[in-house]
Amino acid sequence: MTAPVWRPLPGEQRLLVSPAWFVLVDDHRGRAYDSGPLVVRLDRWDGRDWTPDPARAVRTPSGVVAYPGLGRRREPANAEPVLHRVRLEAPGYRVLYTPDDHLDRFAADVIGREFLAYPFDDVTPPEVTAEPEVVRLLPGVAYPYTPGTRVIAGLVRRAGSGEPLAGVLVTAEGRTDPEGLPWRERTLTGESGAFRLALRWAGESATTTPAAELFQLTAAERPGRTGRLTVRLPDERDRVHVIEISGE
């Protein structure tokens, strides 16, 4: 049996919209992640739990992930918006789902970007039009840093128990000298709590002999649970830098 194929009649208009547009960015390189391997999974909230949704994502040549047609209903006026969650996987990366303007609420256990799919049909547009959202792909432990990049390795664990912590945001920040321009390097820990972080710019000058650079690393699991560590280079470059997180 062959399923019928819908074709618009002359003068008819087919409304096709996406309830979400995700712009993927390689955070380390500062450019679109538009051609690398990518696995996209979609879940739907059924009121009690997340269940897989069969809708397929479309990936554009510019690196945008969208779901055209998701939310289409026979009678959209009588339908409610449906909560969805997209999960992404790219080799060598860890996905930062928290938007840039909400990093003060970052939580390591967030494993997807949520969005509402508002109902629509060919004559009734969705109540809310989706805007492009940036999703940043941060270097993971296996990230292919450019040869010659200064990289340190470390581990984030729970203070007291020594439990390794996955998904923790590790950040180093500073300013260039002499321009005074801000710089930031960041990564997310893997399942074993391990991380590899690039330090491409100079750190604070230590008043010691021989000369050294100091970097302040911050590890955030969620609000109220953070850890900090000072790294001294070049003499501590080959260490495994352990950051312990405590707090309520």
mmCIF file with all atom_site columns, N, CA and C in Angstrom, residues 3 6 14 16 18 21 36 87 101 111 139 144 162 170 206:
data_model
loop_
_atom_site.group_PDB
_atom_site.id
_atom_site.type_symbol
_atom_site.label_atom_id
_atom_site.label_alt_id
_atom_site.label_comp_id
_atom_site.label_asym_id
_atom_site.label_entity_id
_atom_site.label_seq_id
_atom_site.pdbx_PDB_ins_code
_atom_site.Cartn_x
_atom_site.Cartn_y
_atom_site.Cartn_z
_atom_site.occupancy
_atom_site.B_iso_or_equiv
_atom_site.pdbx_formal_charge
_atom_site.auth_seq_id
_atom_site.auth_comp_id
_atom_site.auth_asym_id
_atom_site.auth_atom_id
_atom_site.pdbx_PDB_model_num
ATOM 1  N N  . ALA A 1 3   ? 1.405  5.249  0.646  1.00 0.00 ? 3   ALA A N  1
ATOM 2  C CA . ALA A 1 3   ? 0.819  6.377  1.368  1.00 0.00 ? 3   ALA A CA 1
ATOM 3  C C  . ALA A 1 3   ? 0.620  7.543  0.413  1.00 0.00 ? 3   ALA A C  1
ATOM 4  N N  . TRP A 1 6   ? 1.110  14.516 -0.334 1.00 0.00 ? 6   TRP A N  1
ATOM 5  C CA . TRP A 1 6   ? 0.437  15.811 -0.426 1.00 0.00 ? 6   TRP A CA 1
ATOM 6  C C  . TRP A 1 6   ? 1.168  16.706 -1.384 1.00 0.00 ? 6   TRP A C  1
ATOM 7  N N  . ARG A 1 14  ? 1.882  26.333 1.496  1.00 0.00 ? 14  ARG A N  1
ATOM 8  C CA . ARG A 1 14  ? 2.228  25.376 2.541  1.00 0.00 ? 14  ARG A CA 1
ATOM 9  C C  . ARG A 1 14  ? 3.077  26.098 3.582  1.00 0.00 ? 14  ARG A C  1
ATOM 10 N N  . LEU A 1 16  ? 5.497  26.042 6.542  1.00 0.00 ? 16  LEU A N  1
ATOM 11 C CA . LEU A 1 16  ? 6.457  25.125 7.148  1.00 0.00 ? 16  LEU A CA 1
ATOM 12 C C  . LEU A 1 16  ? 7.409  25.939 8.017  1.00 0.00 ? 16  LEU A C  1
ATOM 13 N N  . SER A 1 18  ? 9.857  26.045 11.865 1.00 0.00 ? 18  SER A N  1
ATOM 14 C CA . SER A 1 18  ? 10.553 25.259 12.882 1.00 0.00 ? 18  SER A CA 1
ATOM 15 C C  . SER A 1 18  ? 10.389 25.951 14.234 1.00 0.00 ? 18  SER A C  1
ATOM 16 N N  . TRP A 1 21  ? 15.738 26.914 16.316 1.00 0.00 ? 21  TRP A N  1
ATOM 17 C CA . TRP A 1 21  ? 16.872 27.043 15.401 1.00 0.00 ? 21  TRP A CA 1
ATOM 18 C C  . TRP A 1 21  ? 18.128 27.104 16.251 1.00 0.00 ? 21  TRP A C  1
ATOM 19 N N  . GLY A 1 36  ? 31.374 19.141 10.739 1.00 0.00 ? 36  GLY A N  1
ATOM 20 C CA . GLY A 1 36  ? 31.842 17.977 11.470 1.00 0.00 ? 36  GLY A CA 1
ATOM 21 C C  . GLY A 1 36  ? 30.724 16.993 11.772 1.00 0.00 ? 36  GLY A C  1
ATOM 22 N N  . ARG A 1 87  ? 19.279 16.962 22.219 1.00 0.00 ? 87  ARG A N  1
ATOM 23 C CA . ARG A 1 87  ? 20.580 16.542 22.752 1.00 0.00 ? 87  ARG A CA 1
ATOM 24 C C  . ARG A 1 87  ? 21.537 16.327 21.585 1.00 0.00 ? 87  ARG A C  1
ATOM 25 N N  . ASP A 1 101 ? 23.822 34.157 28.472 1.00 0.00 ? 101 ASP A N  1
ATOM 26 C CA . ASP A 1 101 ? 23.283 35.108 29.443 1.00 0.00 ? 101 ASP A CA 1
ATOM 27 C C  . ASP A 1 101 ? 22.665 34.436 30.668 1.00 0.00 ? 101 ASP A C  1
ATOM 28 N N  . ILE A 1 111 ? 21.345 18.202 30.453 1.00 0.00 ? 111 ILE A N  1
ATOM 29 C CA . ILE A 1 111 ? 21.863 17.381 29.352 1.00 0.00 ? 111 ILE A CA 1
ATOM 30 C C  . ILE A 1 111 ? 21.184 17.682 28.020 1.00 0.00 ? 111 ILE A C  1
ATOM 31 N N  . PRO A 1 139 ? 35.576 22.279 24.064 1.00 0.00 ? 139 PRO A N  1
ATOM 32 C CA . PRO A 1 139 ? 36.534 21.176 23.938 1.00 0.00 ? 139 PRO A CA 1
ATOM 33 C C  . PRO A 1 139 ? 36.316 20.122 25.028 1.00 0.00 ? 139 PRO A C  1
ATOM 34 N N  . PRO A 1 144 ? 40.746 17.984 19.382 1.00 0.00 ? 144 PRO A N  1
ATOM 35 C CA . PRO A 1 144 ? 41.988 18.062 18.604 1.00 0.00 ? 144 PRO A CA 1
ATOM 36 C C  . PRO A 1 144 ? 42.571 19.476 18.588 1.00 0.00 ? 144 PRO A C  1
ATOM 37 N N  . GLY A 1 162 ? 36.127 12.580 47.118 1.00 0.00 ? 162 GLY A N  1
ATOM 38 C CA . GLY A 1 162 ? 36.976 12.296 45.963 1.00 0.00 ? 162 GLY A CA 1
ATOM 39 C C  . GLY A 1 162 ? 36.207 11.826 44.748 1.00 0.00 ? 162 GLY A C  1
ATOM 40 N N  . VAL A 1 170 ? 34.834 24.323 33.500 1.00 0.00 ? 170 VAL A N  1
ATOM 41 C CA . VAL A 1 170 ? 36.143 24.785 33.974 1.00 0.00 ? 170 VAL A CA 1
ATOM 42 C C  . VAL A 1 170 ? 36.560 25.978 33.118 1.00 0.00 ? 170 VAL A C  1
ATOM 43 N N  . ALA A 1 206 ? 54.222 36.368 37.758 1.00 0.00 ? 206 ALA A N  1
ATOM 44 C CA . ALA A 1 206 ? 54.583 36.130 39.156 1.00 0.00 ? 206 ALA A CA 1
ATOM 45 C C  . ALA A 1 206 ? 55.913 36.813 39.448 1.00 0.00 ? 206 ALA A C  1
#
